[in-house]
Amino acid sequence: MRIAIVDCYVDEPSCLGVPPYISPYIRYSAGIIKDVLKTDPDYLTIDQIRKGWDLSRYSILVVTAGTTVPGKYLGGTPASPGELIKYFENVPGKKILLGPIFYESHGRLKRRLKDIFDHFLPPLFESRLYEILGGNEKLESGRNIVNRFAVKGAGIVRKHPMYPNVICEIETYRGCFWRKCSFCSEKFYGGVNFRTVEGIVEEIKALYGAGVKHFRLGNQSDFFTYMGDFDQDIPRPLPENIERLMRSIRMSAPELRTLHIDNVNPKVLSEYPEESEEVAKIIVRYHTSGDVAAFGMESADRNVLKKNNINADPEEVMSGIRLLNRVGRKVGSSGLPELLPGINFVFGLKGETRKTFELNYLFLKEVLDSGLLLRRINLRQVHLIPGTELWKYGDRNVRKHVKYFRIYKRKIREEIDRPMLERVVPAGRVLKDVVCERQRGKVTFGRQIATYPILVGIPGKYETGRIMDVRVVSHGQRSVTAVEYPLDINTASMDTLMYLPGIGRKRAGNIALKRPFKKIQELKKVIGEEAFLKIRDYIDLRAYMP
Ligand code: SF4
């Protein structure tokens, strides 16, 4: 019996599975297959299917799909519902579809998917998949159900097309204490349900043993309240539990290269500043730098917050931003600050008016003018999910305000994002371990393996998968241009030389004509003392040592 797991990539408020990320859905499915059928499944991605991979050879296909918060991705494009129909409708064998697509689809589309697939499972799919495949043991209740499967399925990461440059999204819990925001699909997971520290650590050990060095504790609605005190209206962080988790992870994967977090609820930070500051310090003690705590602020307009039951107001978010800046703004070994806040805004919500756009802009301007750091500003139009309160209201505000969305998005990218990026990662900063992912024309695009990595354009053509350090030269709105560091001026391409500060096409041409240089003086003679001083920190001076 030949079985394949097909990764059509997922993106949810609290789970990312677009390369280089590999989602828990894939790893848990592999573990369940191994547990019940005693076999290792193949692992395919939608990108391989698009290139014509023959699916008819499989007797069982487990397909994972769905983007309830769609974005733009460098590492791959999630399958659209239309593609799910196109690629799977005429394939023989048993077909099982699971993941956030269950909540995302509705009406005719949902009926069509149900016709094509033998089983259509919601994201908390584990016990159903286990039964369908023939498992007959009584499974553990709650989210600790996944612990045994997570360990058994860890080895599938070796089949990922980007392995070993993959990052595993790790689940600490599912569900949300709040569950009231009008647009959010997280409420479908019900109340908060934790995995134990031991369960998470065993999974990380298994992944580390399979060669994974990059992890994000991203599969939860608020990292600060993992194993917190939920007897309060707003749950209280318990720093000792975060410390136990983070310390145990570092002990079980001592040479990991990335340990990041994702979602943090700013309401928790403002409600419990002391405990939260302690948690932030613990994170900084055990994680790797370049970390981001993504705040779901959604809007700076109080009317919108009220009408959509969003829990943190602008002052509370601002106090959270200040707290994380106090603890996390120091630059770490990756070249980025240790831990900074990110902000998510959603447009098209109930109560939104033209003024909402202005208020959001002014909030961000205040952050910028206060000298604070933000690592990422996410601006998105709401994606309606059936069953949420906003579903009934519809997308009238998205349509009505499309013009303002475009105007303010441009304004924020230009007036806030760019100066913020210049502040967070100034020219001359060295970014470590950038993975080359794609070539476009004469530029290679790469990113660090991280949470919300910054896009780096590297002039020149570099092999995909190559890992290198780069030095920042200039800034776009959400990306930087950087050159390989340290740069060997005797071998660097013309395309790279031109981007060095103060060089330009003419001097680059002169360098290319007169090299190789054996002494610094020879180079200075060609480009002049002033230009040399500008590039001195970018080039490999060891090449000129006797
Ligand atoms: S706080 Fe609101 S937006 Fe965040 S996970 Fe909970 S329901 Fe969703």
Coordinates of C-alpha atoms and ligand atoms in Angstrom, one line a residue:
M1 CA 0.0 0.0 0.0
R2 CA 1.5 3.3 -1.0
I3 CA 0.5 6.4 0.9
A4 CA 1.3 10.1 0.4
I5 CA 0.8 13.2 2.4
V6 CA 0.2 16.2 0.1
D7 CA 1.2 19.5 1.6
C8 CA -0.9 22.2 -0.1
Y9 CA 0.4 24.7 2.5
V10 CA -1.6 26.3 5.3
D11 CA -1.8 29.8 6.9
E12 CA -4.0 30.4 9.9
P13 CA -3.9 33.1 12.7
S14 CA -1.9 30.6 14.7
C15 CA -0.2 28.2 12.3
L16 CA 2.0 28.7 9.3
G17 CA 3.0 26.0 6.9
V18 CA 4.4 27.6 3.8
P19 CA 8.0 26.7 3.0
P20 CA 10.4 26.9 4.7
Y21 CA 7.8 26.3 7.4
I22 CA 6.4 22.8 7.8
S23 CA 3.2 22.7 9.7
P24 CA 2.2 20.3 12.5
Y25 CA -0.6 18.9 10.3
I26 CA 2.0 17.2 8.1
R27 CA 4.1 15.8 10.9
Y28 CA 1.1 14.6 12.9
S29 CA -0.5 12.9 9.8
A30 CA 2.8 11.1 9.2
G31 CA 2.9 9.9 12.8
I32 CA -0.7 8.6 12.6
I33 CA 0.0 6.8 9.4
K34 CA 3.2 5.3 10.9
D35 CA 1.4 4.4 14.1
V36 CA -1.6 2.6 12.5
L37 CA -0.3 1.3 9.2
K38 CA 3.4 0.8 10.2
T39 CA 4.6 2.5 7.0
D40 CA 6.4 5.7 6.1
P41 CA 4.3 7.9 3.8
D42 CA 5.7 9.8 0.9
Y43 CA 5.7 13.6 1.2
L44 CA 4.6 15.7 -1.7
T45 CA 4.0 19.4 -2.0
I46 CA 1.5 21.2 -4.2
D47 CA 4.4 22.6 -6.2
Q48 CA 5.4 19.0 -7.2
I49 CA 1.8 18.3 -8.1
R50 CA 1.7 21.4 -10.3
K51 CA 4.7 20.0 -12.2
G52 CA 2.7 16.9 -13.0
W53 CA 3.5 14.4 -10.2
D54 CA 1.6 11.1 -10.8
L55 CA -0.9 10.7 -8.0
S56 CA -2.6 7.6 -9.3
R57 CA 0.1 5.3 -7.8
Y58 CA -1.1 6.0 -4.3
S59 CA -3.9 4.1 -2.5
I60 CA -4.3 6.7 0.2
L61 CA -3.7 10.5 -0.1
V62 CA -3.8 12.7 3.0
V63 CA -4.1 16.3 1.7
T64 CA -3.6 19.3 4.0
A65 CA -4.8 22.7 2.8
G66 CA -6.4 26.1 3.8
T67 CA -5.4 29.7 4.3
T68 CA -7.7 31.5 6.6
V69 CA -5.3 34.5 6.7
P70 CA -3.9 34.5 3.2
G71 CA -0.7 36.5 2.5
K72 CA 2.1 36.7 -0.1
Y73 CA 4.8 34.1 0.2
L74 CA 8.3 33.7 -1.2
G75 CA 8.6 30.0 -0.5
G76 CA 5.5 28.7 -2.3
T77 CA 1.9 29.4 -3.2
P78 CA -0.8 27.6 -1.3
A79 CA -3.3 25.6 -3.4
S80 CA -6.5 27.4 -4.2
P81 CA -9.8 25.5 -3.8
G82 CA -10.0 25.4 -7.6
E83 CA -6.6 23.5 -7.7
L84 CA -7.8 21.0 -5.1
I85 CA -10.7 20.2 -7.4
K86 CA -8.5 20.2 -10.5
Y87 CA -5.7 17.9 -9.2
F88 CA -7.7 15.5 -7.1
E89 CA -11.1 15.0 -8.6
N90 CA -10.0 12.2 -11.0
V91 CA -7.4 10.5 -8.8
P92 CA -8.3 7.0 -7.7
G93 CA -7.7 5.7 -4.2
K94 CA -8.9 6.9 -0.8
K95 CA -8.6 10.7 -0.4
I96 CA -8.7 12.5 2.8
L97 CA -8.7 16.3 3.0
L98 CA -7.9 18.2 6.3
G99 CA -6.9 21.5 7.7
P100 CA -8.2 25.1 7.8
I101 CA -9.8 24.6 4.3
F102 CA -12.6 23.0 6.4
Y103 CA -13.5 26.3 7.8
E104 CA -12.6 28.4 4.8
S105 CA -14.9 26.7 2.3
H106 CA -18.6 26.9 2.2
G107 CA -21.7 26.3 0.0
R108 CA -21.1 24.8 -3.4
L109 CA -17.4 24.6 -3.0
K110 CA -17.7 22.7 0.3
R111 CA -20.2 20.3 -1.3
R112 CA -17.8 19.8 -4.3
L113 CA -14.9 19.0 -2.0
K114 CA -17.0 16.6 0.0
D115 CA -17.9 14.8 -3.3
I116 CA -14.2 14.6 -4.4
F117 CA -12.7 13.6 -1.1
D118 CA -13.8 10.5 0.9
H119 CA -13.3 12.3 4.1
F120 CA -13.1 16.1 4.9
L121 CA -11.7 16.7 8.4
P122 CA -11.5 19.8 10.5
P123 CA -8.1 21.1 11.8
L124 CA -8.4 19.1 15.1
F125 CA -8.3 16.0 12.9
E126 CA -6.1 13.5 14.7
S127 CA -8.6 11.1 16.3
R128 CA -10.7 11.0 13.1
L129 CA -7.7 10.2 10.9
Y130 CA -6.6 7.6 13.4
E131 CA -10.0 5.9 13.2
I132 CA -10.3 6.2 9.4
L133 CA -7.0 4.5 9.0
G134 CA -8.0 1.6 11.3
G135 CA -6.6 2.6 14.7
N136 CA -8.6 1.1 17.5
E137 CA -6.9 2.2 20.7
K138 CA -8.5 4.7 23.1
L139 CA -6.5 7.9 22.6
E140 CA -5.5 10.6 25.1
S141 CA -8.0 13.4 25.5
G142 CA -7.2 17.1 24.8
R143 CA -4.2 18.3 22.7
N144 CA -1.8 15.8 24.3
I145 CA -3.4 13.4 21.9
V146 CA -0.8 14.6 19.4
N147 CA 2.3 13.9 21.5
R148 CA 2.9 10.3 20.4
F149 CA 2.1 11.0 16.8
A150 CA 4.3 14.2 16.7
V151 CA 7.3 12.1 17.8
K152 CA 6.5 9.2 15.3
G153 CA 6.0 11.6 12.4
A154 CA 9.0 13.8 13.0
G155 CA 11.2 12.0 10.4
I156 CA 9.0 13.2 7.5
V157 CA 10.9 16.6 7.7
R158 CA 13.8 14.9 5.9
K159 CA 11.5 14.6 2.8
H160 CA 10.8 18.4 2.7
P161 CA 12.2 20.0 -0.5
M162 CA 14.0 22.6 1.5
Y163 CA 15.4 20.2 4.2
P164 CA 17.6 20.9 6.2
N165 CA 16.7 24.6 5.8
V166 CA 13.2 24.1 7.2
I167 CA 11.5 25.6 10.3
C168 CA 9.0 23.5 12.3
E169 CA 5.9 25.3 13.6
I170 CA 5.4 23.8 17.1
E171 CA 2.1 23.6 18.8
T172 CA 2.0 24.6 22.5
Y173 CA -1.8 24.9 22.6
R174 CA -4.9 25.5 20.5
G175 CA -7.9 27.7 21.2
C176 CA -8.2 31.2 22.6
F177 CA -9.3 32.5 26.0
W178 CA -11.2 35.3 24.3
R179 CA -12.9 33.8 21.2
K180 CA -15.0 36.9 20.6
C181 CA -13.2 38.8 17.8
S182 CA -15.8 39.1 15.0
F183 CA -13.5 38.0 12.2
C184 CA -11.3 35.3 13.8
S185 CA -11.5 31.5 13.1
E186 CA -9.6 30.6 16.2
K187 CA -12.8 30.2 18.2
F188 CA -13.6 27.0 16.2
Y189 CA -10.8 25.4 18.3
G190 CA -12.8 26.1 21.4
G191 CA -11.4 26.9 24.8
V192 CA -7.7 26.8 25.6
N193 CA -6.2 23.3 25.6
F194 CA -2.5 22.9 26.4
R195 CA 0.1 20.4 25.5
T196 CA 2.4 19.4 28.3
V197 CA 6.0 20.7 28.4
E198 CA 7.1 17.1 28.3
G199 CA 5.1 16.4 25.1
I200 CA 6.4 19.5 23.4
V201 CA 10.0 18.7 24.4
E202 CA 9.8 15.1 23.2
E203 CA 8.6 16.3 19.8
I204 CA 11.5 18.8 19.6
K205 CA 14.0 16.1 20.5
A206 CA 12.6 13.9 17.8
L207 CA 12.7 16.7 15.2
Y208 CA 16.2 17.7 16.3
G209 CA 17.3 14.0 16.0
A210 CA 15.9 14.2 12.4
G211 CA 18.2 17.1 11.6
V212 CA 15.9 20.1 12.3
K213 CA 17.7 23.1 13.8
H214 CA 14.9 25.8 13.4
F215 CA 11.8 26.0 15.5
R216 CA 9.0 28.4 16.1
L217 CA 6.6 28.1 19.1
G218 CA 3.9 29.5 16.9
N219 CA 0.9 27.3 17.2
Q220 CA -1.0 29.2 19.9
S221 CA -3.1 32.4 20.2
D222 CA -0.9 33.9 23.0
F223 CA 2.5 32.6 23.9
F224 CA 2.8 34.5 27.2
T225 CA -0.1 32.6 28.7
Y226 CA 1.1 29.1 27.8
M227 CA 0.2 27.1 31.0
G228 CA -0.9 30.4 32.5
D229 CA -3.5 31.1 35.2
F230 CA -6.8 30.9 33.5
D231 CA -9.0 31.5 36.5
Q232 CA -8.9 35.2 35.7
D233 CA -11.0 37.1 33.2
I234 CA -7.8 37.9 31.4
P235 CA -5.4 35.0 31.9
R236 CA -2.2 35.7 33.9
P237 CA 1.2 34.6 32.7
L238 CA 3.0 32.2 34.9
P239 CA 6.7 32.9 34.1
E240 CA 7.9 29.7 35.8
N241 CA 6.1 27.6 33.3
I242 CA 7.5 29.5 30.3
E243 CA 11.0 29.1 31.9
R244 CA 10.5 25.4 32.2
L245 CA 9.4 25.1 28.6
M246 CA 12.2 27.2 27.1
R247 CA 15.0 25.8 29.3
S248 CA 13.9 22.2 28.5
I249 CA 13.9 22.9 24.8
R250 CA 17.4 24.4 24.9
M251 CA 18.6 21.4 26.9
S252 CA 17.1 18.9 24.4
A253 CA 18.3 20.7 21.3
P254 CA 21.5 22.4 22.4
E255 CA 22.7 23.4 18.9
L256 CA 19.5 24.6 17.5
R257 CA 19.9 27.7 15.3
T258 CA 16.4 29.3 15.6
L259 CA 14.0 29.3 18.5
H260 CA 11.3 31.9 18.0
I261 CA 7.7 32.6 19.1
D262 CA 4.7 34.1 17.4
N263 CA 1.4 35.5 18.7
V264 CA 1.2 37.5 21.8
N265 CA -2.0 39.2 23.1
P266 CA -1.2 42.8 24.1
K267 CA -4.1 42.9 26.5
V268 CA -2.2 40.3 28.6
L269 CA 0.9 42.5 28.7
S270 CA -0.9 45.6 29.8
E271 CA -3.0 43.7 32.4
Y272 CA 0.1 42.0 33.9
P273 CA 3.1 44.1 33.2
E274 CA 5.4 42.5 35.9
E275 CA 4.7 38.9 34.9
S276 CA 4.9 39.8 31.2
E277 CA 8.3 41.6 31.6
E278 CA 9.6 38.5 33.4
V279 CA 8.3 36.3 30.6
A280 CA 9.9 38.6 28.0
K281 CA 13.2 38.3 29.8
I282 CA 12.9 34.5 29.9
I283 CA 12.3 34.4 26.2
V284 CA 15.3 36.6 25.5
R285 CA 17.4 34.3 27.8
Y286 CA 16.6 31.1 25.9
H287 CA 15.5 32.0 22.4
T288 CA 17.6 33.2 19.4
S289 CA 17.7 36.8 18.3
G290 CA 15.5 38.3 15.6
D291 CA 12.4 37.1 17.4
V292 CA 9.0 38.8 17.0
A293 CA 5.9 38.9 19.3
A294 CA 3.1 39.5 16.8
F295 CA 0.3 41.6 18.4
G296 CA -3.2 41.3 17.0
M297 CA -4.0 45.0 17.4
E298 CA -6.4 44.9 14.4
S299 CA -7.4 48.6 14.7
A300 CA -6.6 51.8 16.5
D301 CA -10.2 53.0 16.2
R302 CA -12.1 52.4 19.4
N303 CA -15.4 52.2 17.6
V304 CA -14.1 49.4 15.5
L305 CA -12.6 47.6 18.5
K306 CA -16.0 47.8 20.3
K307 CA -18.1 46.7 17.4
N308 CA -15.8 43.7 16.7
N309 CA -15.2 42.7 20.3
I310 CA -11.5 43.2 20.1
N311 CA -9.9 43.2 23.5
A312 CA -6.9 45.5 23.6
D313 CA -7.2 49.3 23.2
P314 CA -4.5 51.5 21.6
E315 CA -3.0 52.6 25.0
E316 CA -2.7 49.0 26.1
V317 CA -1.0 48.0 22.8
M318 CA 1.3 51.0 23.2
S319 CA 2.3 49.8 26.7
G320 CA 3.0 46.4 25.3
I321 CA 5.2 47.9 22.6
R322 CA 7.2 49.8 25.3
L323 CA 7.6 46.8 27.4
L324 CA 9.0 44.7 24.6
N325 CA 11.3 47.5 23.6
R326 CA 12.7 47.8 27.1
V327 CA 13.5 44.1 27.2
G328 CA 14.2 43.1 23.6
R329 CA 15.7 45.9 21.5
K330 CA 19.3 45.0 22.0
V331 CA 20.9 43.6 18.9
G332 CA 21.7 39.9 19.1
S333 CA 24.0 37.6 17.2
S334 CA 21.7 37.2 14.2
G335 CA 22.2 41.0 13.5
L336 CA 18.6 41.8 14.6
P337 CA 17.2 43.0 17.9
E338 CA 16.5 40.2 20.3
L339 CA 12.7 40.5 20.6
L340 CA 10.5 43.1 19.1
P341 CA 6.7 43.6 18.7
G342 CA 5.0 43.2 15.4
I343 CA 1.5 44.7 14.7
N344 CA -1.3 43.2 12.7
F345 CA -4.1 45.5 11.4
V346 CA -7.2 44.2 9.8
F347 CA -9.3 46.3 7.4
G348 CA -13.0 45.9 6.4
L349 CA -14.3 45.4 10.0
K350 CA -17.6 46.6 11.3
G351 CA -17.7 50.3 12.2
E352 CA -14.8 51.2 9.9
T353 CA -14.8 54.6 8.4
R354 CA -12.3 56.8 6.5
K355 CA -11.2 58.1 9.9
T356 CA -10.2 54.5 11.0
F357 CA -7.4 54.6 8.4
E358 CA -6.1 57.9 9.7
L359 CA -6.2 56.7 13.3
N360 CA -4.2 53.6 12.4
Y361 CA -1.7 55.7 10.6
L362 CA -1.4 58.1 13.6
F363 CA -0.9 55.3 16.0
L364 CA 2.0 54.0 14.0
K365 CA 3.4 57.5 13.6
E366 CA 3.4 57.9 17.4
V367 CA 5.4 54.6 17.7
L368 CA 7.9 55.9 15.2
D369 CA 8.1 59.4 16.7
S370 CA 8.6 57.9 20.2
G371 CA 11.8 56.2 19.0
L372 CA 10.4 52.8 19.6
L373 CA 11.1 49.7 17.4
L374 CA 8.5 47.6 15.5
R375 CA 9.7 44.7 13.5
R376 CA 6.7 44.1 11.3
I377 CA 3.5 45.9 10.4
N378 CA 1.0 43.6 8.8
L379 CA -1.9 45.3 6.9
R380 CA -4.5 43.1 5.5
Q381 CA -8.1 43.2 4.3
V382 CA -10.3 40.8 6.3
H383 CA -10.9 37.4 4.8
L384 CA -14.4 36.3 5.6
I385 CA -14.7 32.9 7.3
P386 CA -18.1 31.2 7.4
G387 CA -19.4 30.9 10.9
T388 CA -17.7 34.0 12.3
E389 CA -19.8 37.0 13.3
L390 CA -18.3 39.1 10.4
W391 CA -19.5 36.5 7.9
K392 CA -23.1 37.7 8.4
Y393 CA -22.0 41.4 8.0
G394 CA -20.1 40.6 4.8
D395 CA -17.3 42.4 3.0
R396 CA -19.2 45.7 2.4
N397 CA -16.5 47.7 4.2
V398 CA -13.7 46.0 2.3
R399 CA -15.3 47.0 -1.0
K400 CA -16.4 50.5 0.2
H401 CA -12.9 51.4 1.5
V402 CA -10.7 49.7 -1.1
K403 CA -9.4 53.2 -2.2
Y404 CA -8.5 54.2 1.3
F405 CA -6.8 50.9 2.0
R406 CA -4.5 51.4 -1.0
I407 CA -3.8 55.0 -0.1
Y408 CA -3.0 54.3 3.5
K409 CA -1.1 51.1 2.8
R410 CA 1.2 53.1 0.5
K411 CA 1.5 55.9 3.0
I412 CA 2.4 53.5 5.9
R413 CA 4.9 51.5 3.8
E414 CA 6.6 54.7 2.7
E415 CA 6.4 56.9 5.9
I416 CA 6.5 54.3 8.6
D417 CA 7.8 51.0 7.4
R418 CA 10.9 52.3 5.6
P419 CA 12.2 54.6 8.4
M420 CA 11.4 51.8 10.9
L421 CA 13.4 49.3 8.9
E422 CA 16.3 51.7 8.7
R423 CA 16.2 52.0 12.5
V424 CA 15.8 48.2 13.1
V425 CA 18.5 47.1 10.7
P426 CA 20.6 50.1 9.7
A427 CA 23.0 50.2 6.7
G428 CA 26.2 48.5 7.6
R429 CA 24.6 45.9 9.9
V430 CA 25.6 42.3 9.2
L431 CA 22.8 39.8 9.0
K432 CA 23.9 36.2 9.7
D433 CA 22.9 33.0 7.9
V434 CA 20.7 34.3 5.1
V435 CA 19.4 31.4 2.9
C436 CA 19.3 32.1 -0.8
E437 CA 15.9 31.2 -2.0
R438 CA 15.2 32.6 -5.5
Q439 CA 16.9 34.4 -8.3
R440 CA 15.1 37.1 -10.2
G441 CA 17.2 38.8 -12.9
K442 CA 20.5 39.7 -11.5
V443 CA 19.4 39.6 -7.9
T444 CA 19.1 36.7 -5.5
F445 CA 16.4 36.9 -2.8
G446 CA 17.0 35.3 0.5
R447 CA 15.9 35.3 4.1
Q448 CA 17.1 34.2 7.5
I449 CA 15.2 31.2 8.8
A450 CA 13.1 32.9 11.3
T451 CA 9.7 34.2 12.4
Y452 CA 8.7 37.0 9.9
P453 CA 12.1 37.1 8.2
I454 CA 13.2 40.3 6.5
L455 CA 13.4 39.8 2.7
V456 CA 17.0 40.4 1.5
G457 CA 17.9 41.3 -2.1
I458 CA 21.4 40.3 -2.8
P459 CA 22.9 41.7 -6.0
G460 CA 24.4 38.8 -8.0
K461 CA 23.5 35.2 -8.8
Y462 CA 23.9 32.8 -5.9
E463 CA 23.0 29.2 -5.8
T464 CA 19.6 28.3 -4.2
G465 CA 20.1 26.9 -0.7
R466 CA 23.4 28.6 -0.1
I467 CA 23.7 30.2 3.3
M468 CA 25.8 33.3 3.8
D469 CA 26.3 36.4 5.9
V470 CA 25.4 39.8 4.2
R471 CA 26.0 43.4 5.0
V472 CA 23.1 45.8 4.6
V473 CA 23.5 48.6 2.0
S474 CA 20.1 50.2 1.5
H475 CA 16.4 49.8 2.4
G476 CA 13.1 49.3 0.6
Q477 CA 9.8 49.5 2.3
R478 CA 9.9 46.0 3.6
S479 CA 13.1 44.6 2.4
V480 CA 16.8 45.4 2.4
T481 CA 19.5 45.3 -0.2
A482 CA 22.7 43.7 1.1
V483 CA 25.9 42.3 -0.3
E484 CA 27.7 39.1 0.6
Y485 CA 29.9 39.7 3.6
P486 CA 32.8 39.8 3.7
L487 CA 33.1 40.5 0.0
D488 CA 36.1 39.5 -2.0
I489 CA 36.5 42.5 -4.3
N490 CA 38.8 40.5 -6.6
T491 CA 36.1 38.0 -7.5
A492 CA 32.8 39.8 -6.9
S493 CA 30.5 40.3 -9.9
M494 CA 30.0 43.7 -11.5
D495 CA 26.3 43.5 -10.3
T496 CA 27.5 43.2 -6.7
L497 CA 30.3 45.8 -6.9
M498 CA 27.9 48.5 -8.2
Y499 CA 25.8 48.2 -5.1
L500 CA 28.6 48.9 -2.7
P501 CA 28.2 52.4 -1.1
G502 CA 29.9 55.1 -3.1
I503 CA 30.9 52.8 -5.9
G504 CA 28.3 52.9 -8.8
R505 CA 28.7 51.6 -12.3
K506 CA 31.8 53.6 -13.3
R507 CA 34.0 52.7 -10.3
A508 CA 32.7 49.1 -10.5
G509 CA 33.9 49.0 -14.1
N510 CA 37.3 50.4 -13.1
I511 CA 37.6 47.8 -10.3
A512 CA 36.7 45.0 -12.7
L513 CA 39.3 46.3 -15.2
K514 CA 42.2 46.7 -12.8
R515 CA 41.8 43.7 -10.5
P516 CA 43.2 41.5 -9.1
F517 CA 44.6 43.8 -6.3
K518 CA 47.4 42.5 -4.2
K519 CA 47.6 45.5 -1.9
I520 CA 45.1 48.0 -0.4
Q521 CA 47.0 50.8 -2.0
E522 CA 46.2 49.5 -5.5
L523 CA 42.5 49.5 -4.8
K524 CA 42.6 53.0 -3.2
K525 CA 44.4 54.2 -6.3
V526 CA 41.5 53.0 -8.5
I527 CA 38.6 54.2 -6.5
G528 CA 40.0 57.0 -4.3
E529 CA 40.5 57.3 -0.6
E530 CA 37.0 58.6 0.1
A531 CA 35.2 55.7 -1.7
F532 CA 37.5 53.2 0.0
L533 CA 36.5 54.4 3.4
K534 CA 32.9 53.8 2.5
I535 CA 33.4 50.2 1.4
R536 CA 36.2 49.3 3.9
D537 CA 33.8 47.5 6.2
Y538 CA 32.1 45.6 3.4
I539 CA 35.2 43.9 1.9
D540 CA 37.4 41.1 2.9
L541 CA 40.6 42.8 3.9
R542 CA 42.2 39.5 4.8
A543 CA 42.7 39.1 1.0
Y544 CA 45.3 41.9 1.2
M545 CA 47.2 40.7 4.2
P546 CA 50.8 39.6 3.5
Ligands
SF4_1 S1 -7.8 37.3 20.7 FE1 -9.3 37.5 19.0 S2 -8.1 37.6 17.1 FE2 -6.8 36.8 18.8 S3 -7.0 34.5 18.6 FE3 -8.5 35.2 20.1 S4 -10.4 35.6 19.0 FE4 -8.7 35.4 17.5

